Tab-separated table of C-alpha atoms in Angstrom:
chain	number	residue	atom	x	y	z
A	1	UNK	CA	13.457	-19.886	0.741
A	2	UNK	CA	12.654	-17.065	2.588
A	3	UNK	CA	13.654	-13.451	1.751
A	4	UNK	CA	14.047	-10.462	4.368
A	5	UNK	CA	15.587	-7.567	4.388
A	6	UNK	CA	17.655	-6.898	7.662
A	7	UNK	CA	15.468	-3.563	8.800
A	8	UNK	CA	16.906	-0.930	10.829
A	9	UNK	CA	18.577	-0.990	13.727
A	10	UNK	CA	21.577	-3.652	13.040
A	11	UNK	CA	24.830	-3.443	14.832
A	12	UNK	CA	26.539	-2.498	11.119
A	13	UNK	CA	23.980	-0.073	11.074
A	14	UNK	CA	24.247	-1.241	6.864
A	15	UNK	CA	21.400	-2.310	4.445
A	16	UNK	CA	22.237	-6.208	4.261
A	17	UNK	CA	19.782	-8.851	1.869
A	18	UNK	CA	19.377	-12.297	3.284
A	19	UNK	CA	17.535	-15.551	2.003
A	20	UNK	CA	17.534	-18.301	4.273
A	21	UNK	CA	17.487	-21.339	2.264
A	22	UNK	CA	15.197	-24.035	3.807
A	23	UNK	CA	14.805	-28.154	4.025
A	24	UNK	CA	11.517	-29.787	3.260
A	25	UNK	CA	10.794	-29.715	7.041
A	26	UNK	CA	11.354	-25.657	7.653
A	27	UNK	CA	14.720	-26.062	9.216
A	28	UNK	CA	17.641	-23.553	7.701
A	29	UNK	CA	19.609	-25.798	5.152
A	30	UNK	CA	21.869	-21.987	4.662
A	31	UNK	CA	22.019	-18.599	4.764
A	32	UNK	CA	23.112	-16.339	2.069
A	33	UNK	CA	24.012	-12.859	2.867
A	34	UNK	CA	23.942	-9.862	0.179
A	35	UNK	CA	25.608	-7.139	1.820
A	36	UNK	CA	25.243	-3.313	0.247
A	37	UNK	CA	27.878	-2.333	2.148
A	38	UNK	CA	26.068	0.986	2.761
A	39	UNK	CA	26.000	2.075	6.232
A	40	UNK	CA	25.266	4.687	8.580
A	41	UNK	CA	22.000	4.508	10.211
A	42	UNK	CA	20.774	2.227	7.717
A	43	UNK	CA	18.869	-0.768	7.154
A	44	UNK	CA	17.053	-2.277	3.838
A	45	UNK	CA	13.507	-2.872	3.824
A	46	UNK	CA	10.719	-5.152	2.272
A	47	UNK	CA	11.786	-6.982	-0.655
A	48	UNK	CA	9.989	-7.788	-3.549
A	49	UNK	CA	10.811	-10.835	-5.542
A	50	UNK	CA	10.512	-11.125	-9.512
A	51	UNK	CA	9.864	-13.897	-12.135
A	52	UNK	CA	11.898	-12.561	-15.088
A	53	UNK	CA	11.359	-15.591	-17.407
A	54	UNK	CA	8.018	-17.065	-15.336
A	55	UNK	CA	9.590	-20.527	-14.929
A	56	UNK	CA	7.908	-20.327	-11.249
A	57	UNK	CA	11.571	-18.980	-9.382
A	58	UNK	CA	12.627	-15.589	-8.868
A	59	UNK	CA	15.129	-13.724	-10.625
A	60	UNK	CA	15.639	-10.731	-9.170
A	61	UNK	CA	14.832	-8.748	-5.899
A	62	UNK	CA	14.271	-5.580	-5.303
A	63	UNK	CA	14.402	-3.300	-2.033
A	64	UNK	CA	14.774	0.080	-0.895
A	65	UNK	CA	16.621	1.526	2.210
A	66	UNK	CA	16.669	4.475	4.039
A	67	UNK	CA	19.754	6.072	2.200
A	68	UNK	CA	17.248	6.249	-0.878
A	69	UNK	CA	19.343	3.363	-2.624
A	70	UNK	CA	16.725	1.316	-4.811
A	71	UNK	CA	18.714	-2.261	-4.855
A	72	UNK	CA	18.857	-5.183	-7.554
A	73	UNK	CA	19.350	-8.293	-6.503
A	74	UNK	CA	20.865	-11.105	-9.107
A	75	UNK	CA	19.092	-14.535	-7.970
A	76	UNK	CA	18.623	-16.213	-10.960
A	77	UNK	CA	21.862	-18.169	-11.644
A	78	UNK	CA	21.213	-21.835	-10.230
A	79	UNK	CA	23.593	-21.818	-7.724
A	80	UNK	CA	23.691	-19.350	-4.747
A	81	UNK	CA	27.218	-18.862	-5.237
A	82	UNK	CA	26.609	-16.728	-8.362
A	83	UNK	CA	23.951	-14.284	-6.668
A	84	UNK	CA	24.590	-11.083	-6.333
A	85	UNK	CA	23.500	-7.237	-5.975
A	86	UNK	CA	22.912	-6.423	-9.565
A	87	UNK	CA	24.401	-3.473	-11.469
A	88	UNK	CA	27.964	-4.428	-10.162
A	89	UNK	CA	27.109	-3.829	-6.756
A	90	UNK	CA	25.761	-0.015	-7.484
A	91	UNK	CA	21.985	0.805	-6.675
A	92	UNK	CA	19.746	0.594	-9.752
A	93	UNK	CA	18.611	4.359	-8.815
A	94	UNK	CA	19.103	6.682	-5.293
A	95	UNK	CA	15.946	8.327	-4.965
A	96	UNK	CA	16.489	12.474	-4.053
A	97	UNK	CA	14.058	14.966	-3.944
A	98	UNK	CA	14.916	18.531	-6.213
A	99	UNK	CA	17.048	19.654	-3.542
A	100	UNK	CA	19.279	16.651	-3.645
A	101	UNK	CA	18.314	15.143	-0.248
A	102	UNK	CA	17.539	11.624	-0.302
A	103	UNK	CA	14.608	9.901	0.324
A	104	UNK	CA	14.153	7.049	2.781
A	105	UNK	CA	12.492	3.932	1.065
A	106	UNK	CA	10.597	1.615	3.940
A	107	UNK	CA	7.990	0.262	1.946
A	108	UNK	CA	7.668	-3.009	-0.615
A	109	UNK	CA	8.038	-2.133	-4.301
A	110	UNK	CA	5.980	-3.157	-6.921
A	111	UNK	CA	7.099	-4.621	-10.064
A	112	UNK	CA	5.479	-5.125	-13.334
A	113	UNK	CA	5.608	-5.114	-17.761
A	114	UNK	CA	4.262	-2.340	-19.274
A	115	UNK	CA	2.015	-4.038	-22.293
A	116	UNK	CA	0.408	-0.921	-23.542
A	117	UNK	CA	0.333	-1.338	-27.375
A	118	UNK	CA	2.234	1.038	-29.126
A	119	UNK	CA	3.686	2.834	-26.122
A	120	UNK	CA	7.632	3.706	-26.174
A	121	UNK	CA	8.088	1.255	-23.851
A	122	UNK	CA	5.976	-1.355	-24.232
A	123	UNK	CA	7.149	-4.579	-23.058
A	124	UNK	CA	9.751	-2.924	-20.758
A	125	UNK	CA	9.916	-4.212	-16.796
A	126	UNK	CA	8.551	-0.979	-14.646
A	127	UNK	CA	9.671	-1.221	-10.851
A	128	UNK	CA	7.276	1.563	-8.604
A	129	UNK	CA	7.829	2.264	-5.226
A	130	UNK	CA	7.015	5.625	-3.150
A	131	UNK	CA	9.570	7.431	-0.599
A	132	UNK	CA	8.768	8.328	3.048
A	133	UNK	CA	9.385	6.925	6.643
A	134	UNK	CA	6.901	6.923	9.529
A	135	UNK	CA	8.578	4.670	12.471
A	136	UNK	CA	10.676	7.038	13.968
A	137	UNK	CA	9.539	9.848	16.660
A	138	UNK	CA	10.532	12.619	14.469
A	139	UNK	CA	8.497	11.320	11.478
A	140	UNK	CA	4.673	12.707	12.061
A	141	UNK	CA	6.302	16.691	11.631
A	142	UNK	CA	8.756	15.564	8.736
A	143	UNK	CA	6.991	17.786	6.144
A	144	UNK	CA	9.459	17.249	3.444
A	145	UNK	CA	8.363	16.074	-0.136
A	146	UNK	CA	8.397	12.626	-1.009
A	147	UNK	CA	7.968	10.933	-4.184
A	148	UNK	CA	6.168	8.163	-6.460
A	149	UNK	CA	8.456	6.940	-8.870
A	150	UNK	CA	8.011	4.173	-11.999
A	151	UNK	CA	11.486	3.484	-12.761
A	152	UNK	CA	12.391	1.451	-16.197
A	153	UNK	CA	14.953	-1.334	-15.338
A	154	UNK	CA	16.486	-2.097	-18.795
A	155	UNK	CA	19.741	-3.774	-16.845
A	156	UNK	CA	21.767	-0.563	-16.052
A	157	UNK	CA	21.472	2.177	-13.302
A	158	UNK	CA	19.789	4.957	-13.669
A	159	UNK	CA	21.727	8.250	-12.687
A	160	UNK	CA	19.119	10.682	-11.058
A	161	UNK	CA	15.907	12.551	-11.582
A	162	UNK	CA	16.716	14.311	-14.812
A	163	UNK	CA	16.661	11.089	-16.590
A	164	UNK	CA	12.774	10.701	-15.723
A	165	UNK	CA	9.887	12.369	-16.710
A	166	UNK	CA	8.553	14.339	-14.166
A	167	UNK	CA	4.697	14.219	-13.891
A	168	UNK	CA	2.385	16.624	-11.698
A	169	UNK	CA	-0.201	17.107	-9.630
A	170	UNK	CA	-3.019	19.188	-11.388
A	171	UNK	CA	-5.334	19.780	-8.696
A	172	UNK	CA	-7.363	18.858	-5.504
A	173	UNK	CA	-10.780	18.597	-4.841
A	174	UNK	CA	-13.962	16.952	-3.249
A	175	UNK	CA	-15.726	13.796	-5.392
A	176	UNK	CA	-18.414	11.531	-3.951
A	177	UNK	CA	-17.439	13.434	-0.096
A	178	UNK	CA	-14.000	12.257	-0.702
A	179	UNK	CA	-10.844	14.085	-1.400
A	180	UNK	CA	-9.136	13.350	-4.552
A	181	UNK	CA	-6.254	14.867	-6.890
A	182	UNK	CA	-6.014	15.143	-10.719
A	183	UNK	CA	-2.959	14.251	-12.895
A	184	UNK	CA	-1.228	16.021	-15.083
A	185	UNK	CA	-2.269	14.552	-18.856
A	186	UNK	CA	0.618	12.421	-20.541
A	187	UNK	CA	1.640	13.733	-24.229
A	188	UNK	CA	2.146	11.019	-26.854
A	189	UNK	CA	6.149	10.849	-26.850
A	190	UNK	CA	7.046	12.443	-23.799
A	191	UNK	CA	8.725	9.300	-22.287
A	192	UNK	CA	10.811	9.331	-25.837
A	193	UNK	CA	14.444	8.769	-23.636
A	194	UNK	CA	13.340	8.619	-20.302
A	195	UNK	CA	13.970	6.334	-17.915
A	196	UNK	CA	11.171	6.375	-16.224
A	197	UNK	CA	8.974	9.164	-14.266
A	198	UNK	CA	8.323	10.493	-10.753
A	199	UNK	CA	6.025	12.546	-9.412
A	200	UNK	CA	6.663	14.795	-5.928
């Protein structure tokens, strides 16, 4: 198969999922169509596919749009008839920034299990993706903050910010000729009921 989110630009002007399911010989055997439904100068971006139970098929897909909607696609049921967007058809998280304004997502996301012994949430699936656009002519003097964000998907949505564990920017400096930024320094516990974390 291959996956591809409909970009921007569409006549629905929505963010729509499709996976073109293929013969042996590259022609289209189907097309199935995951619409968000979420329109308005929209469009969904790079997906990112998911081995849940690493059988060697994907699971679950993941992609942002330019609403800020972080989207979970349900693949893994044998049939294509059963897929669907994930959550009931609700984003898994809509990324805002602390004045409420959300944040386009046009970038892949990255997926992967936290297996840090003896962390709160070891063993849990961690999705990270960052916020920004820079395609349209108004983008190179859009100054406004963006975000990295390492969301926990534990099978439910996540309902904003203030369920994630906001980390910081210490400082900035010069190492080696090159400019560089320090972290703030986790705490033991401080993810202890959080969904996940973000930095701005």
């Amino acid at each position: 198969a291959v996956i591809v989110g409909n970009g921007v630009n569409s006549t629905s002007t929505k963010a729509v999922l499709y996976i073109f399911l293929l013969n042996t010989d590259g022609s289209i055997a189907s097309v199935k169509k995951l619409d968000t439904g979420v329109a308005g100068d929209n469009g969904l971006f790079a997906p990112t596919g998911f081995d849940a139970d690493n059988n060697g098929t994907i699971d679950y897909i993941y992609a942002g749009d330019l609403k800020g909607n972080v989207w979970k696609f349900d693949v893994s049921a044998a049939t294509d008839t059963s897929w669907a967007i994930a959550n009931s058809g609700s984003p898994m998280f809509v990324a805002k920034d602390a004045a409420n304004n959300p944040q386009p997502i046009t970038a892949p996301m990255s997926v992967a299990i936290n297996t840090v012994t003896g962390d709160t949430h070891v063993g849990k699936r961690y999705v990270f993706f960052g916020t920004g656009s820079y395609f349209r002519t108004g983008d190179p003097a859009d100054t406004s903050v963006q975000t990295w964000y390492g969301l926990i998907d534990e099978g439910s949505t996540i309902a904003s910010r203030t369920d994630l564990k906001q980390r910081t920017f210490l400082g900035t400096g010069t190492f080696d000729g090159k400019p560089v930024r320090t972290f703030s320094v986790p705490v033991s516990g401080d993810m202890v009921g959080k969904k996940g974390w973000y930095i701005d």
